[in-house]
Coordinates of C-alpha atoms in Angstrom, one line a residue:
M1 CA -24.4 -0.1 0.9
V2 CA -22.7 1.1 4.0
A3 CA -19.0 1.4 4.7
R4 CA -18.3 2.2 8.3
D5 CA -15.4 2.4 10.7
A6 CA -15.8 1.3 14.3
N7 CA -14.1 2.5 17.4
E8 CA -11.5 0.1 18.9
S9 CA -13.5 -2.1 21.2
R10 CA -13.5 -5.7 22.4
R11 CA -16.2 -7.8 23.8
P12 CA -15.0 -10.4 26.4
Q13 CA -14.1 -13.7 24.9
P14 CA -12.9 -16.9 26.5
H15 CA -9.2 -17.4 26.1
L16 CA -8.7 -20.5 24.0
P17 CA -5.6 -22.7 24.0
Q18 CA -2.9 -21.2 21.9
P19 CA -2.0 -23.5 18.9
N20 CA 1.4 -23.8 17.5
L21 CA 3.0 -21.0 19.4
P22 CA 6.3 -21.1 21.3
Q23 CA 5.9 -21.0 25.0
Q24 CA 7.1 -18.0 27.0
S25 CA 10.1 -19.0 29.1
S26 CA 11.2 -17.6 32.5
V27 CA 14.2 -16.0 30.7
G28 CA 13.6 -12.3 29.9
R29 CA 13.0 -11.2 26.4
R30 CA 16.2 -9.3 26.2
K31 CA 18.3 -12.3 27.2
F32 CA 16.4 -14.5 24.7
M33 CA 17.2 -12.1 22.0
Q34 CA 20.8 -11.7 22.9
A35 CA 21.1 -15.5 22.8
T36 CA 19.4 -16.0 19.4
A37 CA 20.8 -13.0 17.6
G38 CA 24.2 -14.5 17.4
G39 CA 23.0 -17.3 15.2
A40 CA 22.3 -15.0 12.2
A41 CA 23.8 -16.2 8.9
A42 CA 26.8 -14.4 7.6
T43 CA 25.8 -14.0 4.0
F44 CA 23.0 -11.7 2.6
L45 CA 21.7 -10.6 -0.7
A46 CA 19.4 -7.6 -0.5
T47 CA 17.1 -8.8 -3.3
R48 CA 17.2 -12.5 -2.9
L49 CA 13.9 -14.4 -2.6
P50 CA 12.9 -15.3 0.9
N51 CA 13.3 -19.0 1.6
I52 CA 9.8 -19.5 3.0
V53 CA 8.2 -22.5 1.2
T54 CA 8.2 -23.6 -2.4
A55 CA 5.0 -24.2 -4.3
A56 CA 5.9 -27.9 -4.6
E57 CA 6.1 -28.1 -0.8
A58 CA 2.9 -26.3 -0.1
P59 CA -0.4 -28.2 0.4
V60 CA -2.8 -27.9 -2.4
A61 CA -5.5 -25.4 -1.6
A62 CA -8.3 -23.8 -3.6
V63 CA -7.2 -20.6 -5.4
P64 CA -9.0 -17.8 -3.6
E65 CA -9.8 -15.9 -6.8
S66 CA -11.6 -19.0 -8.2
V67 CA -13.7 -19.2 -5.0
V68 CA -14.6 -15.5 -5.3
K69 CA -15.8 -16.1 -8.9
K70 CA -17.9 -19.1 -7.7
L71 CA -19.3 -17.0 -4.8
Y72 CA -20.2 -14.2 -7.2
G73 CA -22.2 -16.6 -9.3
T74 CA -24.4 -17.6 -6.3
L75 CA -25.3 -14.0 -5.2
S76 CA -28.8 -12.9 -5.7
E77 CA -29.7 -9.5 -7.2
A78 CA -30.4 -8.2 -3.7
Q79 CA -27.1 -9.4 -2.4
R80 CA -25.1 -7.9 -5.2
K81 CA -26.9 -4.6 -4.7
A82 CA -25.6 -4.6 -1.1
I83 CA -22.0 -5.8 -1.4
C84 CA -20.9 -5.4 -5.0
F85 CA -19.5 -2.2 -6.4
D86 CA -18.0 -0.9 -9.6
W87 CA -14.2 -1.2 -9.8
D88 CA -13.7 2.6 -9.2
Y89 CA -16.6 3.2 -6.8
I90 CA -16.1 6.4 -4.7
D91 CA -17.6 6.2 -1.3
P92 CA -18.9 9.7 -0.2
S93 CA -16.8 9.5 3.1
R94 CA -14.3 6.8 2.4
G95 CA -13.0 7.8 -1.0
L96 CA -12.0 5.0 -3.5
L97 CA -13.5 2.3 -1.4
R98 CA -11.6 -0.6 -3.0
T99 CA -8.3 0.9 -1.6
R100 CA -9.5 1.7 1.9
V101 CA -7.5 0.3 4.8
S102 CA -8.3 0.7 8.5
A103 CA -7.6 -1.1 11.9
N104 CA -11.2 -1.8 12.8
W105 CA -14.0 -1.4 10.3
N106 CA -16.7 -3.0 8.1
I107 CA -16.7 -2.2 4.5
T108 CA -20.3 -3.1 4.3
D109 CA -22.9 -3.8 7.0
K110 CA -23.5 -7.4 6.0
T111 CA -21.6 -9.6 8.5
I112 CA -20.4 -13.0 7.1
N113 CA -22.1 -15.1 9.8
S114 CA -25.5 -13.4 9.3
E115 CA -28.7 -14.4 7.6
F116 CA -27.6 -12.3 4.7
F117 CA -25.3 -15.1 3.4
T118 CA -26.4 -18.7 2.8
D119 CA -24.5 -21.6 4.5
E120 CA -22.9 -22.4 1.1
Q121 CA -21.7 -18.8 0.7
R122 CA -20.3 -18.7 4.2
D123 CA -18.4 -22.0 3.4
M124 CA -17.0 -20.4 0.3
L125 CA -15.8 -17.3 2.2
R126 CA -14.1 -19.4 4.8
E127 CA -12.4 -21.4 1.9
M128 CA -11.3 -18.2 0.3
F129 CA -9.9 -16.9 3.5
L130 CA -7.9 -20.0 4.2
G131 CA -6.5 -19.9 0.7
M132 CA -5.2 -16.3 1.3
I133 CA -3.3 -17.4 4.5
H134 CA -0.3 -19.8 4.6
P135 CA -1.4 -23.2 5.9
D136 CA 1.1 -23.0 8.7
W137 CA -0.8 -19.9 9.9
H138 CA -4.4 -21.1 9.8
A139 CA -4.5 -22.0 13.5
R140 CA -2.8 -18.8 14.5
Y141 CA -5.1 -16.6 12.5
D142 CA -8.1 -18.5 14.0
Q143 CA -6.7 -17.7 17.4
Q144 CA -6.6 -14.1 16.6
L145 CA -10.1 -14.1 15.3
D146 CA -11.4 -16.0 18.4
D147 CA -9.7 -13.5 20.7
D148 CA -10.7 -10.4 18.8
C149 CA -14.2 -11.0 17.6
G150 CA -15.4 -14.5 18.6
G151 CA -14.3 -16.4 15.4
F152 CA -14.2 -16.1 11.7
G153 CA -17.2 -14.4 10.2
E154 CA -18.5 -13.0 13.5
G155 CA -17.2 -9.5 12.9
Q156 CA -16.1 -9.6 9.3
S157 CA -17.8 -8.2 6.2
I158 CA -16.9 -8.2 2.5
A159 CA -17.3 -6.1 -0.6
I160 CA -16.6 -7.2 -4.2
F161 CA -15.3 -4.6 -6.8
G162 CA -15.6 -5.2 -10.5
D163 CA -17.0 -8.3 -12.1
P164 CA -15.2 -11.5 -11.2
T165 CA -16.6 -13.3 -14.3
A166 CA -15.4 -10.7 -16.8
G167 CA -12.3 -8.5 -16.2
K168 CA -10.5 -7.2 -13.1
F169 CA -12.0 -7.6 -9.7
E170 CA -11.1 -7.5 -6.0
L171 CA -12.7 -8.8 -2.8
V172 CA -11.9 -6.9 0.3
L173 CA -12.3 -8.6 3.7
S174 CA -12.7 -6.3 6.6
G175 CA -13.2 -6.4 10.4
R176 CA -11.5 -5.8 13.7
H177 CA -7.7 -6.1 13.2
M178 CA -8.3 -7.1 9.5
T179 CA -8.1 -5.7 6.1
L180 CA -7.2 -8.3 3.5
R181 CA -7.6 -8.5 -0.2
C182 CA -8.1 -11.0 -3.0
D183 CA -7.6 -9.6 -6.4
G184 CA -5.9 -12.1 -8.7
N185 CA -3.3 -9.3 -9.6
S186 CA -6.1 -7.0 -10.9
A187 CA -4.8 -4.0 -9.0
D188 CA -1.8 -2.6 -10.7
H189 CA 1.6 -2.1 -9.0
V190 CA 0.6 -3.1 -5.5
A191 CA 1.4 -6.2 -3.3
F192 CA -1.6 -7.9 -1.6
G193 CA -3.9 -6.1 -4.0
G194 CA -3.4 -2.9 -1.9
P195 CA -2.6 -1.9 1.6
I196 CA -3.5 -4.4 4.3
F197 CA -3.8 -4.5 8.1
Y198 CA -3.4 -7.2 10.7
G199 CA -3.3 -7.2 14.5
H200 CA -4.2 -9.0 17.7
A201 CA -5.3 -8.1 21.2
P202 CA -5.4 -11.1 23.6
E203 CA -5.7 -8.2 26.1
Q204 CA -6.6 -4.7 25.3
T205 CA -3.4 -3.5 27.0
E206 CA -0.9 -6.3 26.9
F207 CA 2.0 -7.2 29.2
K208 CA 5.5 -6.5 28.0
E209 CA 6.0 -10.1 26.9
H210 CA 2.7 -10.0 24.9
P211 CA 1.7 -13.5 26.0
G212 CA -0.5 -15.3 23.5
N213 CA -0.1 -12.7 20.8
V214 CA 0.4 -14.6 17.5
F215 CA 2.4 -11.7 15.8
W216 CA 4.7 -10.7 18.6
H217 CA 7.5 -13.0 17.4
Q218 CA 7.9 -10.6 14.4
A219 CA 8.8 -7.8 16.9
V220 CA 11.2 -10.2 18.7
A221 CA 13.0 -10.8 15.4
A222 CA 13.2 -7.1 14.7
N223 CA 14.6 -6.4 18.2
Q224 CA 17.3 -8.9 17.6
V225 CA 18.6 -6.7 14.8
Y226 CA 18.6 -3.9 17.3
E227 CA 20.6 -5.9 19.8
M228 CA 23.2 -6.5 17.0
L229 CA 23.8 -2.8 16.6
D230 CA 26.7 -0.9 18.2
G231 CA 26.2 2.2 20.2
K232 CA 26.4 4.6 17.3
Q233 CA 24.1 2.5 15.2
R234 CA 21.6 2.4 18.0
D235 CA 21.6 6.2 18.3
V236 CA 20.6 6.4 14.6
A237 CA 18.0 3.5 14.7
L238 CA 16.2 4.7 17.9
V239 CA 13.7 7.4 17.3
A240 CA 11.9 9.4 20.1
N241 CA 8.3 9.6 18.8
R242 CA 6.4 7.2 16.7
P243 CA 4.2 8.6 13.9
G244 CA 0.4 8.2 13.8
E245 CA -0.2 4.5 13.1
S246 CA -2.1 5.1 9.8
R247 CA 0.8 7.2 8.3
V248 CA 2.0 4.7 5.9
A249 CA 2.0 6.6 2.6
F250 CA 5.0 6.3 0.3
Q251 CA 7.7 8.9 0.4
G252 CA 9.5 7.9 -2.8
A253 CA 13.2 7.6 -3.4
E254 CA 13.9 11.1 -2.1
G255 CA 12.0 10.5 1.2
K256 CA 13.4 11.1 4.6
F257 CA 13.1 7.8 6.4
P258 CA 13.5 7.4 10.1
G259 CA 16.0 5.0 11.6
I260 CA 19.1 3.3 10.3
A261 CA 19.6 2.5 6.6
I262 CA 19.9 -1.3 5.9
A263 CA 22.7 -0.4 3.5
D264 CA 24.8 0.8 6.4
L265 CA 24.5 -2.5 8.3
S266 CA 27.2 -5.2 8.4
A267 CA 26.7 -8.4 6.5
D268 CA 25.5 -10.3 9.6
Q269 CA 23.1 -7.5 10.5
K270 CA 21.7 -7.4 7.0
S271 CA 21.2 -11.1 7.1
H272 CA 19.1 -10.8 10.1
A273 CA 17.1 -7.9 8.6
Q274 CA 16.3 -10.3 5.8
Q275 CA 15.1 -12.9 8.3
V276 CA 12.8 -10.2 9.7
L277 CA 11.3 -9.7 6.3
E278 CA 10.8 -13.4 5.9
K279 CA 8.9 -13.5 9.3
L280 CA 6.7 -10.6 8.2
I281 CA 5.5 -12.2 5.0
E282 CA 5.3 -15.8 6.1
P283 CA 1.6 -15.7 7.2
F284 CA 0.5 -15.1 3.7
R285 CA 0.1 -17.3 0.6
Q286 CA 3.1 -17.8 -1.6
S287 CA 1.8 -15.6 -4.4
D288 CA 1.5 -12.7 -2.1
Q289 CA 4.9 -13.3 -0.7
D290 CA 6.3 -13.3 -4.2
E291 CA 4.5 -10.0 -5.0
V292 CA 6.2 -8.4 -1.9
V293 CA 9.6 -9.5 -3.0
A294 CA 9.0 -8.3 -6.6
C295 CA 7.9 -4.9 -5.4
L296 CA 10.8 -4.6 -3.1
K297 CA 13.3 -5.6 -5.7
A298 CA 11.8 -3.0 -8.1
Q299 CA 12.9 -0.3 -5.6
G300 CA 16.3 -1.6 -5.0
G301 CA 15.8 -4.3 -2.3
L302 CA 16.2 -4.0 1.4
D303 CA 19.3 -1.9 1.0
K304 CA 16.9 1.0 0.1
C305 CA 14.9 0.6 3.3
H306 CA 15.5 2.0 6.8
L307 CA 14.7 0.2 10.1
A308 CA 13.4 2.5 13.0
F309 CA 12.6 1.7 16.6
Y310 CA 10.5 4.0 18.7
S311 CA 11.3 4.6 22.4
D312 CA 7.8 5.9 23.3
G313 CA 5.2 3.3 24.1
D314 CA 7.7 0.9 25.6
L315 CA 5.6 -1.6 27.5
G316 CA 7.3 -2.5 30.8
E317 CA 10.1 0.1 30.0
D318 CA 12.4 -2.8 29.3
K319 CA 14.0 -1.3 26.1
V320 CA 12.5 -4.1 24.0
W321 CA 10.9 -1.8 21.5
D322 CA 7.2 -2.6 21.0
N323 CA 6.9 -0.1 18.1
W324 CA 9.1 -0.3 15.0
R325 CA 9.0 0.4 11.3
L326 CA 10.6 -1.0 8.1
E327 CA 10.3 1.6 5.3
G328 CA 11.6 2.2 1.8
P329 CA 10.6 4.3 -1.2
S330 CA 7.4 2.3 -1.8
F331 CA 7.5 -0.1 1.1
V332 CA 6.1 0.5 4.6
W333 CA 5.6 -2.2 7.3
Y334 CA 4.7 -0.4 10.5
F335 CA 4.5 -2.6 13.6
R336 CA 2.7 -0.8 16.5
G337 CA 2.9 -3.1 19.5
S338 CA 1.6 -0.8 22.2
P339 CA -1.0 -1.2 23.9
H340 CA -1.5 -4.2 21.6
V341 CA -0.5 -5.2 18.2
H342 CA -1.5 -3.2 15.1
V343 CA 0.4 -3.7 11.9
W344 CA -0.1 -1.5 8.8
V345 CA 1.3 -2.7 5.5
N346 CA 1.6 -0.8 2.2
I347 CA 3.8 -2.1 -0.6
A348 CA 4.0 -1.3 -4.3
D349 CA 6.5 -1.2 -7.1
S350 CA 5.9 2.5 -7.6
S351 CA 5.7 5.3 -5.0
Q352 CA 3.1 7.1 -7.1
V353 CA 0.4 4.7 -5.7
E354 CA -1.7 6.8 -3.3
L355 CA -2.8 5.7 0.2
N356 CA -6.5 5.7 1.4
A357 CA -6.3 5.2 5.1

């Protein structure tokens, strides 16, 4: 049973056509954001539910937790010995392995698309993955996987904690630019079953427009909030030096958060900050979106968060900030866009939850 981190590396992959992504225009990013920021709605409730998609509107998909239970039943004794762990298993070098998050790692050494798994098991893992991602994002996540590791299963590995047939359990999916979790609400207090990571590198060092990056639109939305700020607000929101990217532990209600308080924004600025949150959570299934909202509401909503932009690492030196962070007492969404996109997410309803990164 091996848990290992890998250095950030990327083997060359053919660049596939980008599905369902807006085309880059000849208009600069800054002009684009200035044009679109003015359309923000005038009303805002800090704790309202994001208007993403209702359960009735969403296509019917297999419940990922049910797929995990089915997968577990097909595992041989040798397979279980290699990828299954007790709920509170402590790895000698990684700590409480179930809670580990990293940018580029394998939680076990059994790659999905290897002889270790049967065809049926690989199909189940693919079905589980698709169930964890919002249907509108399947093509975009596949693009990320194609660019970063040659497709789903080529660089990913899994581990199962607990017993899916009796009691609490969690499956962790790991790989380059990926830490995702499927837990059926077994893990207490946390959204997504624990901290997650996503990212994309169409190029190892991207151009300032981040062409082809499936997550860059999230940063565009955040920068639109910055464009709405007046001079004094920008002075507060803009921070000189970004923290280490894995520094996403909770600070609690008494924490000293960088950037500008959402509570200090005007109504239209708050409304656009809410739209940023909606864009952040939209790639994920509805139940995970709902968990994020519930955790955020438990700590007082967006009004308890701060939004910071970092002036270092500005690709192209165009003052469209590639690195930014939305943070509250037990909410951290850290978007590191330079030299390519890394995003660290840690959300709970209590700041007492410890980070293992």
